[in-house]
Amino acid sequence: MSFVQVLLYVAVVAAILGVPEAMRVWRLRPVVEALRGLGAQPRRQGNAVSASLRGAVVTYELRPGERRAPDLTVCSALLPAGVPGFELELRPQTPREARHIEQGRAIDVELGDAGFDDRFVVEAAPVHLARSLLDAPLRAALLRFFPCKVALAGRELRFEKMDFVRRPAEVQRLTDALLSLGARMTTIGQDVDPARGMDPPAAVGAPVGATAVQTEIAALHAARARRRAFRARRMAIAVGVGAVLGLIGYRFGCAPSTHH
């Protein structure tokens, strides 16, 4: 192999390896610009950009789809400590979700907003806090990105949408909505203790007893446990049916021919 051929080979390999990185830089550039516009100093790593904003660590990821998987936007905020015993998950309302709710495998908190309630399942506890946190401006912001999911897991508040949200104005709107929800959770969480059931009256109305709060959280956990068990049974049935069909196909395929 000549020197020129070696150089050409190296150039081709470098170009192939460099294309994915160049695509990531191009894809995330609007996100970086948007976060800078909010006063942050974003740092890019792989498919994600992270920054410190309003007391929270924000990570904004644009995950490209592979094969049949669609593109995915994930925006998460790591909140300060102080959101004790609060459960929240918002996801699109579907016929399957409706069956889960009807059969006790999910809980849906009605917020009194028909446009929102018809589109989202609000699985949350304590219920009165969810109704206070998900006010009209936040509901309007989430409807703008529908269909999407929002969930609180420990200290991480996480948004997911099966599409790229990368226009600077939309990135800022999404980040602001998530941080606003996180800030309100933290503020209320500093004054709420499910063991006492005390809430700041100015923020969420009259105090709710500890027993009622604990009952709501226990009911939500039980519904989620039933949903997990239901999915496990469906998976086991699907695997069993697949195994039986495979065995039948194998036996018929291996049966000796009766034709001569």
JSON list of C-alpha atoms in Angstrom, two decimals, residues 22-194:
[
{"chain": "A", "resi": 22, "resn": "ALA", "atom": "CA", "xyz": [-20.32, 16.79, 13.74]},
{"chain": "A", "resi": 23, "resn": "MET", "atom": "CA", "xyz": [-24.01, 15.83, 13.71]},
{"chain": "A", "resi": 24, "resn": "ARG", "atom": "CA", "xyz": [-24.19, 16.01, 17.50]},
{"chain": "A", "resi": 25, "resn": "VAL", "atom": "CA", "xyz": [-22.58, 19.45, 17.51]},
{"chain": "A", "resi": 26, "resn": "TRP", "atom": "CA", "xyz": [-25.01, 20.69, 14.86]},
{"chain": "A", "resi": 27, "resn": "ARG", "atom": "CA", "xyz": [-28.02, 19.13, 16.60]},
{"chain": "A", "resi": 28, "resn": "LEU", "atom": "CA", "xyz": [-27.19, 20.58, 20.02]},
{"chain": "A", "resi": 29, "resn": "ARG", "atom": "CA", "xyz": [-26.12, 24.05, 18.88]},
{"chain": "A", "resi": 30, "resn": "PRO", "atom": "CA", "xyz": [-29.62, 25.57, 19.32]},
{"chain": "A", "resi": 31, "resn": "VAL", "atom": "CA", "xyz": [-29.84, 24.03, 22.80]},
{"chain": "A", "resi": 32, "resn": "VAL", "atom": "CA", "xyz": [-26.50, 25.54, 23.79]},
{"chain": "A", "resi": 33, "resn": "GLU", "atom": "CA", "xyz": [-27.60, 28.93, 22.48]},
{"chain": "A", "resi": 34, "resn": "ALA", "atom": "CA", "xyz": [-30.93, 28.70, 24.30]},
{"chain": "A", "resi": 35, "resn": "LEU", "atom": "CA", "xyz": [-29.34, 27.85, 27.65]},
{"chain": "A", "resi": 36, "resn": "ARG", "atom": "CA", "xyz": [-26.81, 30.64, 27.24]},
{"chain": "A", "resi": 37, "resn": "GLY", "atom": "CA", "xyz": [-29.74, 32.95, 26.60]},
{"chain": "A", "resi": 38, "resn": "LEU", "atom": "CA", "xyz": [-31.07, 31.96, 30.04]},
{"chain": "A", "resi": 39, "resn": "GLY", "atom": "CA", "xyz": [-27.76, 33.00, 31.62]},
{"chain": "A", "resi": 40, "resn": "ALA", "atom": "CA", "xyz": [-26.20, 29.55, 31.96]},
{"chain": "A", "resi": 41, "resn": "GLN", "atom": "CA", "xyz": [-22.77, 28.26, 30.99]},
{"chain": "A", "resi": 42, "resn": "PRO", "atom": "CA", "xyz": [-23.70, 25.02, 29.19]},
{"chain": "A", "resi": 43, "resn": "ARG", "atom": "CA", "xyz": [-21.32, 22.09, 28.81]},
{"chain": "A", "resi": 44, "resn": "ARG", "atom": "CA", "xyz": [-21.79, 19.52, 26.06]},
{"chain": "A", "resi": 45, "resn": "GLN", "atom": "CA", "xyz": [-21.10, 15.82, 26.53]},
{"chain": "A", "resi": 46, "resn": "GLY", "atom": "CA", "xyz": [-22.19, 13.32, 23.91]},
{"chain": "A", "resi": 47, "resn": "ASN", "atom": "CA", "xyz": [-25.84, 13.87, 23.01]},
{"chain": "A", "resi": 48, "resn": "ALA", "atom": "CA", "xyz": [-26.51, 16.07, 26.05]},
{"chain": "A", "resi": 49, "resn": "VAL", "atom": "CA", "xyz": [-25.90, 19.57, 27.35]},
{"chain": "A", "resi": 50, "resn": "SER", "atom": "CA", "xyz": [-25.78, 20.30, 31.07]},
{"chain": "A", "resi": 51, "resn": "ALA", "atom": "CA", "xyz": [-25.89, 23.59, 32.95]},
{"chain": "A", "resi": 52, "resn": "SER", "atom": "CA", "xyz": [-26.64, 25.07, 36.36]},
{"chain": "A", "resi": 53, "resn": "LEU", "atom": "CA", "xyz": [-29.79, 27.17, 36.31]},
{"chain": "A", "resi": 54, "resn": "ARG", "atom": "CA", "xyz": [-31.79, 28.70, 39.16]},
{"chain": "A", "resi": 55, "resn": "GLY", "atom": "CA", "xyz": [-30.29, 26.42, 41.78]},
{"chain": "A", "resi": 56, "resn": "ALA", "atom": "CA", "xyz": [-30.79, 23.18, 39.81]},
{"chain": "A", "resi": 57, "resn": "VAL", "atom": "CA", "xyz": [-28.56, 21.10, 37.55]},
{"chain": "A", "resi": 58, "resn": "VAL", "atom": "CA", "xyz": [-30.28, 20.83, 34.17]},
{"chain": "A", "resi": 59, "resn": "THR", "atom": "CA", "xyz": [-29.43, 18.18, 31.57]},
{"chain": "A", "resi": 60, "resn": "TYR", "atom": "CA", "xyz": [-30.90, 18.52, 28.08]},
{"chain": "A", "resi": 61, "resn": "GLU", "atom": "CA", "xyz": [-30.47, 15.51, 25.82]},
{"chain": "A", "resi": 62, "resn": "LEU", "atom": "CA", "xyz": [-31.39, 14.96, 22.17]},
{"chain": "A", "resi": 63, "resn": "ARG", "atom": "CA", "xyz": [-31.21, 11.21, 21.71]},
{"chain": "A", "resi": 64, "resn": "PRO", "atom": "CA", "xyz": [-31.38, 10.18, 18.02]},
{"chain": "A", "resi": 65, "resn": "GLY", "atom": "CA", "xyz": [-33.60, 7.25, 17.18]},
{"chain": "A", "resi": 66, "resn": "GLU", "atom": "CA", "xyz": [-32.24, 3.92, 16.06]},
{"chain": "A", "resi": 67, "resn": "ARG", "atom": "CA", "xyz": [-34.06, 1.43, 13.83]},
{"chain": "A", "resi": 68, "resn": "ARG", "atom": "CA", "xyz": [-37.70, 1.69, 14.88]},
{"chain": "A", "resi": 69, "resn": "ALA", "atom": "CA", "xyz": [-37.05, 3.88, 17.94]},
{"chain": "A", "resi": 70, "resn": "PRO", "atom": "CA", "xyz": [-38.03, 7.55, 17.41]},
{"chain": "A", "resi": 71, "resn": "ASP", "atom": "CA", "xyz": [-35.95, 10.58, 18.28]},
{"chain": "A", "resi": 72, "resn": "LEU", "atom": "CA", "xyz": [-36.22, 11.47, 21.96]},
{"chain": "A", "resi": 73, "resn": "THR", "atom": "CA", "xyz": [-35.86, 14.70, 23.92]},
{"chain": "A", "resi": 74, "resn": "VAL", "atom": "CA", "xyz": [-35.04, 14.32, 27.61]},
{"chain": "A", "resi": 75, "resn": "CYS", "atom": "CA", "xyz": [-34.83, 17.37, 29.86]},
{"chain": "A", "resi": 76, "resn": "SER", "atom": "CA", "xyz": [-34.13, 16.71, 33.54]},
{"chain": "A", "resi": 77, "resn": "ALA", "atom": "CA", "xyz": [-33.55, 18.91, 36.56]},
{"chain": "A", "resi": 78, "resn": "LEU", "atom": "CA", "xyz": [-31.78, 17.68, 39.68]},
{"chain": "A", "resi": 79, "resn": "LEU", "atom": "CA", "xyz": [-33.59, 19.45, 42.47]},
{"chain": "A", "resi": 80, "resn": "PRO", "atom": "CA", "xyz": [-32.22, 20.40, 45.89]},
{"chain": "A", "resi": 81, "resn": "ALA", "atom": "CA", "xyz": [-33.16, 18.13, 48.76]},
{"chain": "A", "resi": 82, "resn": "GLY", "atom": "CA", "xyz": [-36.58, 18.89, 50.17]},
{"chain": "A", "resi": 83, "resn": "VAL", "atom": "CA", "xyz": [-39.36, 17.14, 48.23]},
{"chain": "A", "resi": 84, "resn": "PRO", "atom": "CA", "xyz": [-40.31, 14.49, 50.79]},
{"chain": "A", "resi": 85, "resn": "GLY", "atom": "CA", "xyz": [-42.97, 11.91, 50.08]},
{"chain": "A", "resi": 86, "resn": "PHE", "atom": "CA", "xyz": [-44.27, 13.56, 46.92]},
{"chain": "A", "resi": 87, "resn": "GLU", "atom": "CA", "xyz": [-45.26, 11.40, 43.93]},
{"chain": "A", "resi": 88, "resn": "LEU", "atom": "CA", "xyz": [-45.85, 12.76, 40.45]},
{"chain": "A", "resi": 89, "resn": "GLU", "atom": "CA", "xyz": [-46.08, 11.24, 36.98]},
{"chain": "A", "resi": 90, "resn": "LEU", "atom": "CA", "xyz": [-47.82, 12.77, 33.98]},
{"chain": "A", "resi": 91, "resn": "ARG", "atom": "CA", "xyz": [-48.25, 10.76, 30.80]},
{"chain": "A", "resi": 92, "resn": "PRO", "atom": "CA", "xyz": [-50.53, 10.83, 27.75]},
{"chain": "A", "resi": 93, "resn": "GLN", "atom": "CA", "xyz": [-54.10, 9.63, 28.18]},
{"chain": "A", "resi": 94, "resn": "THR", "atom": "CA", "xyz": [-54.68, 6.56, 25.97]},
{"chain": "A", "resi": 95, "resn": "PRO", "atom": "CA", "xyz": [-57.27, 3.76, 25.80]},
{"chain": "A", "resi": 96, "resn": "ARG", "atom": "CA", "xyz": [-54.76, 1.49, 27.55]},
{"chain": "A", "resi": 97, "resn": "GLU", "atom": "CA", "xyz": [-54.31, 4.04, 30.35]},
{"chain": "A", "resi": 98, "resn": "ALA", "atom": "CA", "xyz": [-58.10, 4.34, 30.64]},
{"chain": "A", "resi": 99, "resn": "ARG", "atom": "CA", "xyz": [-58.35, 0.56, 31.17]},
{"chain": "A", "resi": 100, "resn": "HIS", "atom": "CA", "xyz": [-55.61, 0.72, 33.82]},
{"chain": "A", "resi": 101, "resn": "ILE", "atom": "CA", "xyz": [-57.55, 3.44, 35.64]},
{"chain": "A", "resi": 102, "resn": "GLU", "atom": "CA", "xyz": [-60.90, 1.60, 35.39]},
{"chain": "A", "resi": 103, "resn": "GLN", "atom": "CA", "xyz": [-59.37, -1.61, 36.74]},
{"chain": "A", "resi": 104, "resn": "GLY", "atom": "CA", "xyz": [-57.44, -0.01, 39.60]},
{"chain": "A", "resi": 105, "resn": "ARG", "atom": "CA", "xyz": [-53.98, -0.27, 38.06]},
{"chain": "A", "resi": 106, "resn": "ALA", "atom": "CA", "xyz": [-53.50, 3.52, 37.83]},
{"chain": "A", "resi": 107, "resn": "ILE", "atom": "CA", "xyz": [-54.68, 6.69, 39.52]},
{"chain": "A", "resi": 108, "resn": "ASP", "atom": "CA", "xyz": [-55.73, 9.79, 37.61]},
{"chain": "A", "resi": 109, "resn": "VAL", "atom": "CA", "xyz": [-56.10, 13.08, 39.47]},
{"chain": "A", "resi": 110, "resn": "GLU", "atom": "CA", "xyz": [-58.68, 15.31, 37.81]},
{"chain": "A", "resi": 111, "resn": "LEU", "atom": "CA", "xyz": [-57.57, 18.96, 37.77]},
{"chain": "A", "resi": 112, "resn": "GLY", "atom": "CA", "xyz": [-60.83, 20.48, 36.57]},
{"chain": "A", "resi": 113, "resn": "ASP", "atom": "CA", "xyz": [-59.29, 21.49, 33.24]},
{"chain": "A", "resi": 114, "resn": "ALA", "atom": "CA", "xyz": [-61.06, 19.48, 30.54]},
{"chain": "A", "resi": 115, "resn": "GLY", "atom": "CA", "xyz": [-58.47, 20.20, 27.86]},
{"chain": "A", "resi": 116, "resn": "PHE", "atom": "CA", "xyz": [-55.68, 18.96, 30.14]},
{"chain": "A", "resi": 117, "resn": "ASP", "atom": "CA", "xyz": [-57.55, 16.12, 31.84]},
{"chain": "A", "resi": 118, "resn": "ASP", "atom": "CA", "xyz": [-58.56, 14.65, 28.48]},
{"chain": "A", "resi": 119, "resn": "ARG", "atom": "CA", "xyz": [-54.92, 14.49, 27.34]},
{"chain": "A", "resi": 120, "resn": "PHE", "atom": "CA", "xyz": [-52.94, 13.62, 30.47]},
{"chain": "A", "resi": 121, "resn": "VAL", "atom": "CA", "xyz": [-53.02, 10.99, 33.17]},
{"chain": "A", "resi": 122, "resn": "VAL", "atom": "CA", "xyz": [-51.96, 12.74, 36.38]},
{"chain": "A", "resi": 123, "resn": "GLU", "atom": "CA", "xyz": [-50.76, 10.06, 38.78]},
{"chain": "A", "resi": 124, "resn": "ALA", "atom": "CA", "xyz": [-49.87, 12.01, 41.89]},
{"chain": "A", "resi": 125, "resn": "ALA", "atom": "CA", "xyz": [-50.04, 12.11, 45.67]},
{"chain": "A", "resi": 126, "resn": "PRO", "atom": "CA", "xyz": [-50.78, 14.03, 47.82]},
{"chain": "A", "resi": 127, "resn": "VAL", "atom": "CA", "xyz": [-53.62, 15.07, 45.53]},
{"chain": "A", "resi": 128, "resn": "HIS", "atom": "CA", "xyz": [-54.09, 18.59, 46.91]},
{"chain": "A", "resi": 129, "resn": "LEU", "atom": "CA", "xyz": [-50.42, 19.39, 46.25]},
{"chain": "A", "resi": 130, "resn": "ALA", "atom": "CA", "xyz": [-50.66, 18.14, 42.68]},
{"chain": "A", "resi": 131, "resn": "ARG", "atom": "CA", "xyz": [-53.64, 20.39, 42.04]},
{"chain": "A", "resi": 132, "resn": "SER", "atom": "CA", "xyz": [-51.75, 23.34, 43.48]},
{"chain": "A", "resi": 133, "resn": "LEU", "atom": "CA", "xyz": [-48.51, 22.67, 41.61]},
{"chain": "A", "resi": 134, "resn": "LEU", "atom": "CA", "xyz": [-50.08, 22.05, 38.20]},
{"chain": "A", "resi": 135, "resn": "ASP", "atom": "CA", "xyz": [-51.57, 25.52, 37.81]},
{"chain": "A", "resi": 136, "resn": "ALA", "atom": "CA", "xyz": [-52.97, 27.01, 34.59]},
{"chain": "A", "resi": 137, "resn": "PRO", "atom": "CA", "xyz": [-49.66, 28.42, 33.20]},
{"chain": "A", "resi": 138, "resn": "LEU", "atom": "CA", "xyz": [-47.85, 25.11, 33.74]},
{"chain": "A", "resi": 139, "resn": "ARG", "atom": "CA", "xyz": [-50.72, 23.11, 32.22]},
{"chain": "A", "resi": 140, "resn": "ALA", "atom": "CA", "xyz": [-50.65, 25.38, 29.18]},
{"chain": "A", "resi": 141, "resn": "ALA", "atom": "CA", "xyz": [-46.88, 24.91, 28.84]},
{"chain": "A", "resi": 142, "resn": "LEU", "atom": "CA", "xyz": [-47.17, 21.11, 29.01]},
{"chain": "A", "resi": 143, "resn": "LEU", "atom": "CA", "xyz": [-50.03, 21.04, 26.52]},
{"chain": "A", "resi": 144, "resn": "ARG", "atom": "CA", "xyz": [-47.75, 22.89, 24.11]},
{"chain": "A", "resi": 145, "resn": "PHE", "atom": "CA", "xyz": [-45.38, 19.89, 24.13]},
{"chain": "A", "resi": 146, "resn": "PHE", "atom": "CA", "xyz": [-48.04, 17.18, 24.14]},
{"chain": "A", "resi": 147, "resn": "PRO", "atom": "CA", "xyz": [-47.61, 14.22, 23.84]},
{"chain": "A", "resi": 148, "resn": "CYS", "atom": "CA", "xyz": [-44.97, 14.10, 26.55]},
{"chain": "A", "resi": 149, "resn": "LYS", "atom": "CA", "xyz": [-44.21, 12.65, 29.98]},
{"chain": "A", "resi": 150, "resn": "VAL", "atom": "CA", "xyz": [-43.13, 14.30, 33.22]},
{"chain": "A", "resi": 151, "resn": "ALA", "atom": "CA", "xyz": [-42.09, 12.34, 36.29]},
{"chain": "A", "resi": 152, "resn": "LEU", "atom": "CA", "xyz": [-40.44, 12.94, 39.64]},
{"chain": "A", "resi": 153, "resn": "ALA", "atom": "CA", "xyz": [-38.05, 10.19, 40.77]},
{"chain": "A", "resi": 154, "resn": "GLY", "atom": "CA", "xyz": [-36.28, 11.04, 44.00]},
{"chain": "A", "resi": 155, "resn": "ARG", "atom": "CA", "xyz": [-34.72, 14.44, 43.34]},
{"chain": "A", "resi": 156, "resn": "GLU", "atom": "CA", "xyz": [-34.85, 14.18, 39.53]},
{"chain": "A", "resi": 157, "resn": "LEU", "atom": "CA", "xyz": [-37.67, 15.90, 37.69]},
{"chain": "A", "resi": 158, "resn": "ARG", "atom": "CA", "xyz": [-37.68, 14.52, 34.17]},
{"chain": "A", "resi": 159, "resn": "PHE", "atom": "CA", "xyz": [-39.44, 15.47, 30.92]},
{"chain": "A", "resi": 160, "resn": "GLU", "atom": "CA", "xyz": [-39.55, 13.15, 27.88]},
{"chain": "A", "resi": 161, "resn": "LYS", "atom": "CA", "xyz": [-40.96, 13.63, 24.39]},
{"chain": "A", "resi": 162, "resn": "MET", "atom": "CA", "xyz": [-40.62, 11.34, 21.38]},
{"chain": "A", "resi": 163, "resn": "ASP", "atom": "CA", "xyz": [-39.37, 14.03, 19.04]},
{"chain": "A", "resi": 164, "resn": "PHE", "atom": "CA", "xyz": [-36.63, 16.64, 19.03]},
{"chain": "A", "resi": 165, "resn": "VAL", "atom": "CA", "xyz": [-37.41, 19.89, 20.84]},
{"chain": "A", "resi": 166, "resn": "ARG", "atom": "CA", "xyz": [-34.47, 21.99, 19.67]},
{"chain": "A", "resi": 167, "resn": "ARG", "atom": "CA", "xyz": [-35.68, 25.39, 18.53]},
{"chain": "A", "resi": 168, "resn": "PRO", "atom": "CA", "xyz": [-34.13, 27.92, 20.97]},
{"chain": "A", "resi": 169, "resn": "ALA", "atom": "CA", "xyz": [-37.45, 29.48, 21.96]},
{"chain": "A", "resi": 170, "resn": "GLU", "atom": "CA", "xyz": [-38.98, 26.06, 22.63]},
{"chain": "A", "resi": 171, "resn": "VAL", "atom": "CA", "xyz": [-35.92, 24.88, 24.55]},
{"chain": "A", "resi": 172, "resn": "GLN", "atom": "CA", "xyz": [-36.15, 27.95, 26.79]},
{"chain": "A", "resi": 173, "resn": "ARG", "atom": "CA", "xyz": [-39.90, 27.50, 27.26]},
{"chain": "A", "resi": 174, "resn": "LEU", "atom": "CA", "xyz": [-39.51, 23.84, 28.18]},
{"chain": "A", "resi": 175, "resn": "THR", "atom": "CA", "xyz": [-36.58, 24.46, 30.53]},
{"chain": "A", "resi": 176, "resn": "ASP", "atom": "CA", "xyz": [-38.39, 27.32, 32.23]},
{"chain": "A", "resi": 177, "resn": "ALA", "atom": "CA", "xyz": [-41.54, 25.22, 32.75]},
{"chain": "A", "resi": 178, "resn": "LEU", "atom": "CA", "xyz": [-39.59, 22.34, 34.27]},
{"chain": "A", "resi": 179, "resn": "LEU", "atom": "CA", "xyz": [-37.58, 24.62, 36.56]},
{"chain": "A", "resi": 180, "resn": "SER", "atom": "CA", "xyz": [-40.72, 26.49, 37.64]},
{"chain": "A", "resi": 181, "resn": "LEU", "atom": "CA", "xyz": [-42.36, 23.20, 38.62]},
{"chain": "A", "resi": 182, "resn": "GLY", "atom": "CA", "xyz": [-39.20, 22.09, 40.42]},
{"chain": "A", "resi": 183, "resn": "ALA", "atom": "CA", "xyz": [-38.91, 25.38, 42.33]},
{"chain": "A", "resi": 184, "resn": "ARG", "atom": "CA", "xyz": [-42.51, 25.16, 43.50]},
{"chain": "A", "resi": 185, "resn": "MET", "atom": "CA", "xyz": [-42.01, 21.54, 44.56]},
{"chain": "A", "resi": 186, "resn": "THR", "atom": "CA", "xyz": [-38.94, 22.49, 46.55]},
{"chain": "A", "resi": 187, "resn": "THR", "atom": "CA", "xyz": [-40.64, 25.47, 48.20]},
{"chain": "A", "resi": 188, "resn": "ILE", "atom": "CA", "xyz": [-43.67, 23.43, 49.23]},
{"chain": "A", "resi": 189, "resn": "GLY", "atom": "CA", "xyz": [-41.52, 20.44, 50.14]},
{"chain": "A", "resi": 190, "resn": "GLN", "atom": "CA", "xyz": [-39.56, 22.47, 52.69]},
{"chain": "A", "resi": 191, "resn": "ASP", "atom": "CA", "xyz": [-42.78, 23.06, 54.60]},
{"chain": "A", "resi": 192, "resn": "VAL", "atom": "CA", "xyz": [-44.50, 19.71, 54.04]},
{"chain": "A", "resi": 193, "resn": "ASP", "atom": "CA", "xyz": [-43.89, 16.58, 56.05]},
{"chain": "A", "resi": 194, "resn": "PRO", "atom": "CA", "xyz": [-46.20, 13.66, 55.22]}
]
